[in-house]
Amino acid sequence: MKQKILMACAAMCIACTMDAASIDSVLHCIEQNNIELKALKKDYEAGCLEIKSQNNLEDPSVEYSPFFNKAVNGVASSELVVSQGFDFPTVYAARTKSGRLQQEVLRQEYNKSRRDILFNAKTLCLDFIMQTKKKTLLKKRGDNALRLLQMYEKRLEDGNANILEVNKIKMDLMNVRTEIAQAEAERIATINSLSALNGNSPLPLNGMEYPATPDGDGETLLQNALNNDNDIHAAAASAKASEQDVKVNKQNWMPKLQVGYRRNTDGSDASNGFLVGASFPLFSSRNKTKAAKAKMENARLNLENTKAMAENGIKTKIQQMKQLKQAAQAYDEDLMIETLRLLDKAVESGQISIAEYYSEADVIYRNLQASIEAERQYQGVMADICKNDI
C-alpha cells in the first residue's frame, strides 16, 4: 500500500514538473495543492464527524448519595444509581438515514466549491493561452518592423527613402514593443495567479493549448450540463435531507427511555434493584415538526428555482457559444498571414510605399488580434457550459 502511495505521489510530481502542459494536468496539480481546497476538505470531514456524533447514545449517569444520622457514626445509609438513557430505537434508525443525507449535502457543497476553484483556474489557463498567442503575434510584428527599419535605414543612406518613412517604421516598432511589454505583464500576472491557486508552487504552462470542444448539438450540451450541474445536485441533496428531517421530527413524540441499577444501603443491610423510566416530550417537541416542514418546503422551492436558473443560464450561454463560434470561424487566419507576406514582398520591392503598407498591414494585424480574442471568448463560454465536468 505504501509503495502504491509513493508511486502515485511520484506520478503527480512528474505531471506537475513536465515541460509541456495541458489544462487538465494544470487543474490536477491545483486540485492537489490548493490550500483553500485542503481547508474545505478538512471542514467537510469535520462536518461529517459532527453529524455522526449527533446519533450517539447519551452518556451514562452515576449518582451516589450518602445519608448521615446523629445516632450513627459515619454514613448511616447511602444510595447508588447507575443509569443509561436512550431514545426509542426507531428514532436512531431515522436519524442514521438523516445523517447520511446531511453528509451528502456537505459533500455536494464541497463539490461546488471545488468546481468554482478549478473553473477559476481553467479561466486563467484560457487567459494565459490567449496572452501567449497575442505576445507571439506581436513579436512577429516587432521582428518584421525591425527588419523593415534596417532595410529603410540603408535605403535612406543610399538616398532611396526619406526620413518620414524611417520615422513611421520607428514609431510602429515603438508601439509594438510597448504592446509586447503590456502583454508580458498580463502573462506574468496570470502565471502568478495560477501559482497562488497551486499553493504558491510553479506550474507547467509551456505548450498549453485550448482543449478540444465537446461534440453534440445545443440540446445535448444542455442536457449534459443540467445532469452534471453541482448547484442542482446540492439543492437536490438538501431537499432530500429536509424530507428526512421531517420524518425524524415526527418521531419526537416518542418517549425517551432510561434503564439502570440502584443499590440502597442502611447500616449493614443492602438492597439492589433495577431502574426503569421514561420521559415524555410534551413540551420540548412543540412546533419542531412544523418548522421542519417549512424548511422542507423552502428546500423544495430552492431546488425548483435552482433548476430553472441553471437551465435558463445554460441556454443563454449555448446561444452565445453559437454566435461566438460563427464569429471566430469568420476570420480566415491563413488568408491574412498570406496577405501580410505579399505586402512584405511588395514594400521590399518598392511596389508600394511604407504608408500604403501600414495602411493595409494595421488592419490585418488588428483582425488577427480580434481573431485571437474571439477564439478566447468562444473557449470561455464553452468552459462555462461544461464547468461541472471538471
CSV table of C-alpha atoms in Angstrom, one decimal:
chain,number,residue,atom,x,y,z
A,1,MET,CA,0.0,0.0,0.0
A,2,LYS,CA,2.8,2.4,0.9
A,3,GLN,CA,4.5,1.6,-2.3
A,4,LYS,CA,1.4,2.4,-4.3
A,5,ILE,CA,1.0,5.8,-2.5
A,6,LEU,CA,4.6,6.7,-3.2
A,7,MET,CA,4.2,5.8,-6.9
A,8,ALA,CA,1.1,7.9,-7.1
A,9,CYS,CA,2.9,10.9,-5.4
A,10,ALA,CA,5.8,10.4,-7.8
A,11,ALA,CA,3.5,10.4,-10.8
A,12,MET,CA,1.8,13.6,-9.6
A,13,CYS,CA,5.2,15.3,-9.2
A,14,ILE,CA,6.2,14.3,-12.7
A,15,ALA,CA,2.9,15.6,-14.1
A,16,CYS,CA,3.5,18.9,-12.3
A,17,THR,CA,7.0,19.4,-13.5
A,18,MET,CA,7.0,18.4,-17.1
A,19,ASP,CA,7.9,20.8,-19.8
A,20,ALA,CA,4.7,20.8,-21.8
A,21,ALA,CA,1.3,21.0,-20.2
A,22,SER,CA,-2.3,20.5,-20.8
A,23,ILE,CA,-5.1,22.3,-19.0
A,24,ASP,CA,-6.1,19.0,-17.4
A,25,SER,CA,-2.7,18.5,-15.9
A,26,VAL,CA,-2.6,22.0,-14.6
A,27,LEU,CA,-6.0,21.6,-12.9
A,28,HIS,CA,-4.9,18.2,-11.5
A,29,CYS,CA,-1.9,19.9,-9.9
A,30,ILE,CA,-4.0,22.7,-8.5
A,31,GLU,CA,-6.6,20.3,-7.0
A,32,GLN,CA,-3.7,18.5,-5.2
A,33,ASN,CA,-2.0,21.7,-3.9
A,34,ASN,CA,-4.7,24.3,-3.5
A,35,ILE,CA,-4.7,25.5,0.2
A,36,GLU,CA,-8.4,26.6,0.1
A,37,LEU,CA,-9.5,23.2,-1.2
A,38,LYS,CA,-7.4,21.4,1.5
A,39,ALA,CA,-9.1,23.5,4.2
A,40,LEU,CA,-12.6,22.9,2.7
A,41,LYS,CA,-11.8,19.1,2.6
A,42,LYS,CA,-11.0,19.2,6.3
A,43,ASP,CA,-14.1,21.2,7.0
A,44,TYR,CA,-16.1,18.6,5.1
A,45,GLU,CA,-14.6,15.8,7.1
A,46,ALA,CA,-15.2,17.6,10.4
A,47,GLY,CA,-18.8,18.3,9.4
A,48,CYS,CA,-19.4,14.6,8.7
A,49,LEU,CA,-17.9,13.6,12.0
A,50,GLU,CA,-20.2,16.1,13.8
A,51,ILE,CA,-23.2,14.7,12.1
A,52,LYS,CA,-22.3,11.1,13.1
A,53,SER,CA,-21.9,12.2,16.7
A,54,GLN,CA,-25.5,13.5,16.8
A,55,ASN,CA,-26.8,10.0,16.8
A,56,ASN,CA,-24.6,8.7,19.7
A,57,LEU,CA,-26.1,7.3,22.8
A,58,GLU,CA,-26.5,9.6,25.8
A,59,ASP,CA,-23.6,9.5,28.3
A,60,PRO,CA,-24.3,7.1,31.3
A,61,SER,CA,-25.1,8.7,34.6
A,62,VAL,CA,-23.7,7.7,38.0
A,63,GLU,CA,-25.1,9.1,41.3
A,64,TYR,CA,-24.1,8.4,44.8
A,65,SER,CA,-25.9,9.8,47.8
A,66,PRO,CA,-24.6,9.3,51.4
A,67,PHE,CA,-27.0,9.9,54.3
A,68,PHE,CA,-26.0,10.9,57.9
A,69,ASN,CA,-27.7,10.4,61.2
A,70,LYS,CA,-26.8,11.7,64.7
A,71,ALA,CA,-27.3,8.3,66.1
A,72,VAL,CA,-24.8,6.7,63.7
A,73,ASN,CA,-21.1,7.3,63.4
A,74,GLY,CA,-20.2,7.9,59.7
A,75,VAL,CA,-22.6,7.1,56.9
A,76,ALA,CA,-25.9,5.9,58.2
A,77,SER,CA,-27.2,4.9,54.7
A,78,SER,CA,-26.4,5.5,51.0
A,79,GLU,CA,-27.9,5.2,47.6
A,80,LEU,CA,-26.0,4.4,44.3
A,81,VAL,CA,-27.8,4.9,41.0
A,82,VAL,CA,-26.2,4.0,37.6
A,83,SER,CA,-28.4,4.7,34.7
A,84,GLN,CA,-28.4,5.0,30.9
A,85,GLY,CA,-30.8,7.0,28.8
A,86,PHE,CA,-31.7,6.4,25.2
A,87,ASP,CA,-34.2,7.3,22.5
A,88,PHE,CA,-36.8,5.0,21.1
A,89,PRO,CA,-35.0,2.5,18.7
A,90,THR,CA,-36.8,3.7,15.6
A,91,VAL,CA,-35.5,7.2,16.2
A,92,TYR,CA,-31.9,6.1,15.8
A,93,ALA,CA,-32.7,4.4,12.5
A,94,ALA,CA,-34.4,7.6,11.2
A,95,ARG,CA,-31.5,9.8,12.4
A,96,THR,CA,-29.0,7.4,10.8
A,97,LYS,CA,-30.6,7.9,7.4
A,98,SER,CA,-30.9,11.6,8.1
A,99,GLY,CA,-27.2,11.7,8.9
A,100,ARG,CA,-26.3,10.1,5.7
A,101,LEU,CA,-28.3,12.6,3.7
A,102,GLN,CA,-26.8,15.5,5.6
A,103,GLN,CA,-23.3,14.2,4.8
A,104,GLU,CA,-24.4,14.1,1.2
A,105,VAL,CA,-25.3,17.8,1.4
A,106,LEU,CA,-21.9,18.6,2.8
A,107,ARG,CA,-20.3,16.5,0.0
A,108,GLN,CA,-22.2,18.4,-2.7
A,109,GLU,CA,-21.3,21.7,-1.1
A,110,TYR,CA,-17.7,20.7,-1.2
A,111,ASN,CA,-18.1,19.7,-4.9
A,112,LYS,CA,-19.5,23.1,-5.6
A,113,SER,CA,-16.5,24.9,-4.0
A,114,ARG,CA,-14.1,22.5,-5.8
A,115,ARG,CA,-15.8,23.3,-9.1
A,116,ASP,CA,-15.6,27.1,-8.6
A,117,ILE,CA,-11.9,27.0,-7.7
A,118,LEU,CA,-11.0,24.8,-10.6
A,119,PHE,CA,-13.2,26.7,-13.0
A,120,ASN,CA,-11.4,29.9,-11.9
A,121,ALA,CA,-8.1,28.1,-12.6
A,122,LYS,CA,-9.3,27.0,-16.0
A,123,THR,CA,-10.4,30.5,-16.9
A,124,LEU,CA,-6.9,31.7,-16.0
A,125,CYS,CA,-5.4,29.0,-18.2
A,126,LEU,CA,-7.5,30.2,-21.2
A,127,ASP,CA,-6.3,33.7,-20.5
A,128,PHE,CA,-2.7,32.5,-20.5
A,129,ILE,CA,-3.1,30.8,-23.8
A,130,MET,CA,-4.7,33.9,-25.4
A,131,GLN,CA,-2.0,36.2,-23.9
A,132,THR,CA,0.7,33.8,-25.3
A,133,LYS,CA,-0.8,33.9,-28.7
A,134,LYS,CA,-1.0,37.7,-28.6
A,135,LYS,CA,2.6,38.0,-27.5
A,136,THR,CA,3.7,35.7,-30.3
A,137,LEU,CA,1.8,37.7,-32.9
A,138,LEU,CA,3.2,41.0,-31.5
A,139,LYS,CA,6.7,39.6,-31.5
A,140,LYS,CA,6.4,38.6,-35.2
A,141,ARG,CA,5.1,42.1,-35.9
A,142,GLY,CA,8.0,43.6,-34.0
A,143,ASP,CA,10.6,41.4,-35.8
A,144,ASN,CA,9.1,42.4,-39.1
A,145,ALA,CA,9.1,46.1,-38.1
A,146,LEU,CA,12.8,45.8,-37.1
A,147,ARG,CA,13.7,44.2,-40.4
A,148,LEU,CA,11.8,47.0,-42.3
A,149,LEU,CA,13.6,49.6,-40.2
A,150,GLN,CA,17.0,48.2,-41.1
A,151,MET,CA,16.1,48.0,-44.7
A,152,TYR,CA,14.8,51.6,-44.9
A,153,GLU,CA,17.7,53.0,-42.9
A,154,LYS,CA,20.0,51.5,-45.6
A,155,ARG,CA,17.8,53.0,-48.3
A,156,LEU,CA,17.9,56.4,-46.5
A,157,GLU,CA,21.7,56.2,-46.6
A,158,ASP,CA,21.5,55.4,-50.3
A,159,GLY,CA,19.0,58.2,-50.9
A,160,ASN,CA,16.2,55.9,-51.9
A,161,ALA,CA,14.0,56.7,-48.9
A,162,ASN,CA,13.1,59.7,-46.8
A,163,ILE,CA,13.2,60.3,-43.1
A,164,LEU,CA,9.4,60.3,-42.7
A,165,GLU,CA,9.3,56.7,-43.9
A,166,VAL,CA,12.0,55.7,-41.4
A,167,ASN,CA,10.3,57.6,-38.6
A,168,LYS,CA,7.0,55.9,-39.5
A,169,ILE,CA,8.6,52.5,-39.0
A,170,LYS,CA,10.3,53.6,-35.8
A,171,MET,CA,7.0,54.7,-34.3
A,172,ASP,CA,5.4,51.4,-35.3
A,173,LEU,CA,8.3,49.5,-33.6
A,174,MET,CA,8.0,51.6,-30.5
A,175,ASN,CA,4.2,50.9,-30.3
A,176,VAL,CA,4.7,47.2,-30.8
A,177,ARG,CA,7.4,47.0,-28.1
A,178,THR,CA,5.0,48.8,-25.7
A,179,GLU,CA,2.3,46.3,-26.5
A,180,ILE,CA,4.7,43.4,-26.1
A,181,ALA,CA,5.7,44.7,-22.6
A,182,GLN,CA,2.0,45.0,-21.7
A,183,ALA,CA,1.2,41.5,-23.0
A,184,GLU,CA,4.1,40.1,-21.0
A,185,ALA,CA,2.9,41.9,-17.8
A,186,GLU,CA,-0.5,40.3,-18.3
A,187,ARG,CA,1.0,36.9,-18.8
A,188,ILE,CA,3.1,37.3,-15.6
A,189,ALA,CA,0.1,38.4,-13.6
A,190,THR,CA,-1.8,35.3,-14.9
A,191,ILE,CA,1.1,33.0,-14.1
A,192,ASN,CA,1.2,34.4,-10.5
A,193,SER,CA,-2.5,33.9,-10.1
A,194,LEU,CA,-2.2,30.3,-11.1
A,195,SER,CA,0.8,29.8,-8.9
A,196,ALA,CA,-1.2,31.2,-5.9
A,197,LEU,CA,-4.0,28.7,-6.7
A,198,ASN,CA,-1.4,26.0,-6.7
A,199,GLY,CA,-0.3,26.8,-3.2
A,200,ASN,CA,2.4,29.3,-4.4
A,201,SER,CA,4.1,26.5,-6.3
A,202,PRO,CA,5.2,26.8,-10.0
A,203,LEU,CA,3.1,25.2,-12.7
A,204,PRO,CA,3.9,23.7,-16.1
A,205,LEU,CA,2.4,26.1,-18.6
A,206,ASN,CA,4.7,25.8,-21.7
A,207,GLY,CA,3.0,24.5,-24.8
A,208,MET,CA,-0.5,24.7,-23.2
A,209,GLU,CA,-3.3,24.7,-25.9
A,210,TYR,CA,-7.0,25.2,-25.9
A,211,PRO,CA,-8.9,22.0,-25.1
A,212,ALA,CA,-11.0,20.2,-27.7
A,213,THR,CA,-14.6,21.3,-27.6
A,214,PRO,CA,-17.2,18.7,-26.9
A,215,ASP,CA,-19.2,17.2,-29.7
A,216,GLY,CA,-23.0,17.4,-29.8
A,217,ASP,CA,-25.7,19.9,-30.6
A,218,GLY,CA,-27.2,22.5,-28.3
A,219,GLU,CA,-29.8,20.1,-26.8
A,220,THR,CA,-27.1,17.5,-25.9
A,221,LEU,CA,-24.9,20.2,-24.3
A,222,LEU,CA,-27.9,21.5,-22.3
A,223,GLN,CA,-28.9,18.0,-21.0
A,224,ASN,CA,-25.3,17.1,-20.1
A,225,ALA,CA,-24.8,20.4,-18.3
A,226,LEU,CA,-28.1,20.0,-16.3
A,227,ASN,CA,-27.4,16.4,-15.4
A,228,ASN,CA,-23.9,17.4,-14.1
A,229,ASP,CA,-24.8,20.7,-12.5
A,230,ASN,CA,-23.4,20.8,-9.0
A,231,ASP,CA,-25.8,23.5,-7.9
A,232,ILE,CA,-28.7,21.3,-8.8
A,233,HIS,CA,-27.1,18.3,-7.1
A,234,ALA,CA,-26.5,20.3,-3.9
A,235,ALA,CA,-30.1,21.7,-3.9
A,236,ALA,CA,-31.5,18.2,-4.5
A,237,ALA,CA,-29.4,16.7,-1.7
A,238,SER,CA,-30.7,19.5,0.7
A,239,ALA,CA,-34.3,18.8,-0.3
A,240,LYS,CA,-33.9,15.0,0.4
A,241,ALA,CA,-32.2,15.8,3.7
A,242,SER,CA,-35.0,18.2,4.7
A,243,GLU,CA,-37.7,15.5,3.9
A,244,GLN,CA,-35.9,13.0,6.1
A,245,ASP,CA,-35.6,15.7,8.9
A,246,VAL,CA,-39.5,15.9,8.9
A,247,LYS,CA,-39.7,12.1,9.4
A,248,VAL,CA,-37.2,12.4,12.3
A,249,ASN,CA,-39.2,15.2,13.9
A,250,LYS,CA,-42.4,13.3,13.6
A,251,GLN,CA,-41.0,10.8,16.0
A,252,ASN,CA,-40.3,13.4,18.7
A,253,TRP,CA,-43.5,12.4,20.5
A,254,MET,CA,-41.9,9.0,21.4
A,255,PRO,CA,-40.7,8.7,24.9
A,256,LYS,CA,-37.1,8.7,25.9
A,257,LEU,CA,-36.3,5.6,27.9
A,258,GLN,CA,-34.0,5.1,30.8
A,259,VAL,CA,-32.7,1.9,32.5
A,260,GLY,CA,-30.3,1.5,35.3
A,261,TYR,CA,-29.2,-0.2,38.5
A,262,ARG,CA,-30.0,1.1,42.1
A,263,ARG,CA,-28.3,0.0,45.3
A,264,ASN,CA,-29.5,1.2,48.7
A,265,THR,CA,-27.7,0.6,52.0
A,266,ASP,CA,-28.9,1.0,55.5
A,267,GLY,CA,-26.3,0.1,58.1
A,268,SER,CA,-25.3,-3.5,57.4
A,269,ASP,CA,-28.3,-4.1,55.2
A,270,ALA,CA,-28.3,-3.5,51.4
A,271,SER,CA,-31.0,-3.8,48.7
A,272,ASN,CA,-30.4,-3.9,45.0
A,273,GLY,CA,-32.8,-3.2,42.1
A,274,PHE,CA,-33.3,-2.0,38.6
A,275,LEU,CA,-34.2,1.4,37.4
A,276,VAL,CA,-36.7,1.8,34.5
A,277,GLY,CA,-38.1,5.1,33.4
A,278,ALA,CA,-39.3,7.2,30.6
A,279,SER,CA,-39.7,10.9,29.8
A,280,PHE,CA,-42.4,12.2,27.6
A,281,PRO,CA,-41.7,15.2,25.3
A,282,LEU,CA,-44.9,17.0,25.8
A,283,PHE,CA,-43.3,20.5,25.5
A,284,SER,CA,-39.8,20.1,24.0
A,285,SER,CA,-41.1,18.9,20.6
A,286,ARG,CA,-43.7,21.6,20.2
A,287,ASN,CA,-43.6,23.2,16.7
A,288,LYS,CA,-40.5,21.3,15.7
A,289,THR,CA,-42.3,19.3,13.1
A,290,LYS,CA,-43.9,22.4,11.7
A,291,ALA,CA,-40.5,24.1,11.5
A,292,ALA,CA,-39.1,21.0,9.7
A,293,LYS,CA,-41.9,21.1,7.2
A,294,ALA,CA,-41.3,24.8,6.5
A,295,LYS,CA,-37.6,24.1,5.9
A,296,MET,CA,-38.6,21.2,3.6
A,297,GLU,CA,-40.8,23.4,1.5
A,298,ASN,CA,-38.1,26.0,1.4
A,299,ALA,CA,-35.6,23.4,0.1
A,300,ARG,CA,-38.1,22.1,-2.5
A,301,LEU,CA,-38.7,25.6,-3.8
A,302,ASN,CA,-35.0,26.3,-3.8
A,303,LEU,CA,-34.4,23.2,-5.9
A,304,GLU,CA,-37.1,24.3,-8.4
A,305,ASN,CA,-35.6,27.8,-8.6
A,306,THR,CA,-32.0,26.4,-9.0
A,307,LYS,CA,-33.1,24.1,-11.8
A,308,ALA,CA,-34.9,27.0,-13.6
A,309,MET,CA,-32.0,29.4,-13.2
A,310,ALA,CA,-29.5,26.8,-14.3
A,311,GLU,CA,-31.5,25.9,-17.4
A,312,ASN,CA,-32.0,29.5,-18.4
A,313,GLY,CA,-28.3,30.3,-17.8
A,314,ILE,CA,-27.1,27.4,-19.9
A,315,LYS,CA,-29.5,28.1,-22.7
A,316,THR,CA,-28.2,31.7,-22.8
A,317,LYS,CA,-24.6,30.5,-22.9
A,318,ILE,CA,-25.3,28.0,-25.6
A,319,GLN,CA,-26.8,30.8,-27.8
A,320,GLN,CA,-23.7,32.9,-27.1
A,321,MET,CA,-21.4,30.0,-27.9
A,322,LYS,CA,-23.1,29.5,-31.3
A,323,GLN,CA,-22.7,33.2,-32.2
A,324,LEU,CA,-19.1,33.3,-31.0
A,325,LYS,CA,-18.3,30.2,-32.9
A,326,GLN,CA,-19.5,31.8,-36.1
A,327,ALA,CA,-17.5,35.0,-35.3
A,328,ALA,CA,-14.3,33.0,-34.7
A,329,GLN,CA,-14.8,31.0,-37.9
A,330,ALA,CA,-15.4,34.2,-39.9
A,331,TYR,CA,-11.7,35.1,-39.6
A,332,ASP,CA,-9.5,33.4,-42.3
A,333,GLU,CA,-6.2,33.4,-40.5
A,334,ASP,CA,-4.3,31.7,-43.4
A,335,LEU,CA,-5.6,34.4,-45.8
A,336,MET,CA,-4.5,37.2,-43.5
A,337,ILE,CA,-1.0,35.7,-43.0
A,338,GLU,CA,-0.6,35.2,-46.7
A,339,THR,CA,-1.7,38.8,-47.4
A,340,LEU,CA,0.9,40.0,-44.9
A,341,ARG,CA,3.6,38.0,-46.7
A,342,LEU,CA,2.6,39.6,-50.0
A,343,LEU,CA,2.6,43.1,-48.5
A,344,ASP,CA,6.1,42.5,-47.2
A,345,LYS,CA,7.3,41.5,-50.7
A,346,ALA,CA,5.5,44.5,-52.2
A,347,VAL,CA,7.1,47.0,-49.9
A,348,GLU,CA,10.5,45.4,-50.2
A,349,SER,CA,10.4,45.5,-54.0
A,350,GLY,CA,9.2,49.2,-53.9
A,351,GLN,CA,5.8,48.4,-55.5
A,352,ILE,CA,4.0,50.2,-52.6
A,353,SER,CA,5.1,52.9,-50.2
A,354,ILE,CA,5.6,52.4,-46.4
A,355,ALA,CA,2.4,54.4,-45.8
A,356,GLU,CA,0.4,52.1,-48.1
A,357,TYR,CA,2.0,49.1,-46.4
A,358,TYR,CA,1.0,50.2,-42.9
A,359,SER,CA,-2.5,51.2,-44.1
A,360,GLU,CA,-3.1,47.6,-45.1
A,361,ALA,CA,-1.0,45.8,-42.5
A,362,ASP,CA,-2.5,47.6,-39.5
A,363,VAL,CA,-6.0,46.3,-40.5
A,364,ILE,CA,-4.7,42.8,-40.9
A,365,TYR,CA,-2.9,42.8,-37.5
A,366,ARG,CA,-6.0,44.2,-35.8
A,367,ASN,CA,-8.1,41.4,-37.4
A,368,LEU,CA,-5.6,38.8,-36.3
A,369,GLN,CA,-5.8,40.1,-32.7
A,370,ALA,CA,-9.6,40.1,-32.9
A,371,SER,CA,-9.5,36.5,-34.1
A,372,ILE,CA,-7.4,35.5,-31.1
A,373,GLU,CA,-9.9,37.3,-28.8
A,374,ALA,CA,-12.9,35.8,-30.5
A,375,GLU,CA,-11.4,32.3,-30.0
A,376,ARG,CA,-10.8,33.1,-26.3
A,377,GLN,CA,-14.4,34.2,-25.8
A,378,TYR,CA,-15.7,31.1,-27.5
A,379,GLN,CA,-13.5,28.8,-25.4
A,380,GLY,CA,-14.6,30.8,-22.3
A,381,VAL,CA,-18.3,30.2,-22.9
A,382,MET,CA,-17.7,26.5,-23.7
A,383,ALA,CA,-15.7,26.2,-20.4
A,384,ASP,CA,-18.6,27.8,-18.6
A,385,ILE,CA,-21.2,25.5,-20.1
A,386,CYS,CA,-19.0,22.4,-19.2
A,387,LYS,CA,-17.7,23.7,-15.9
A,388,ASN,CA,-19.3,20.9,-13.9
A,389,ASP,CA,-17.4,18.3,-16.0
A,390,ILE,CA,-14.0,19.5,-14.5
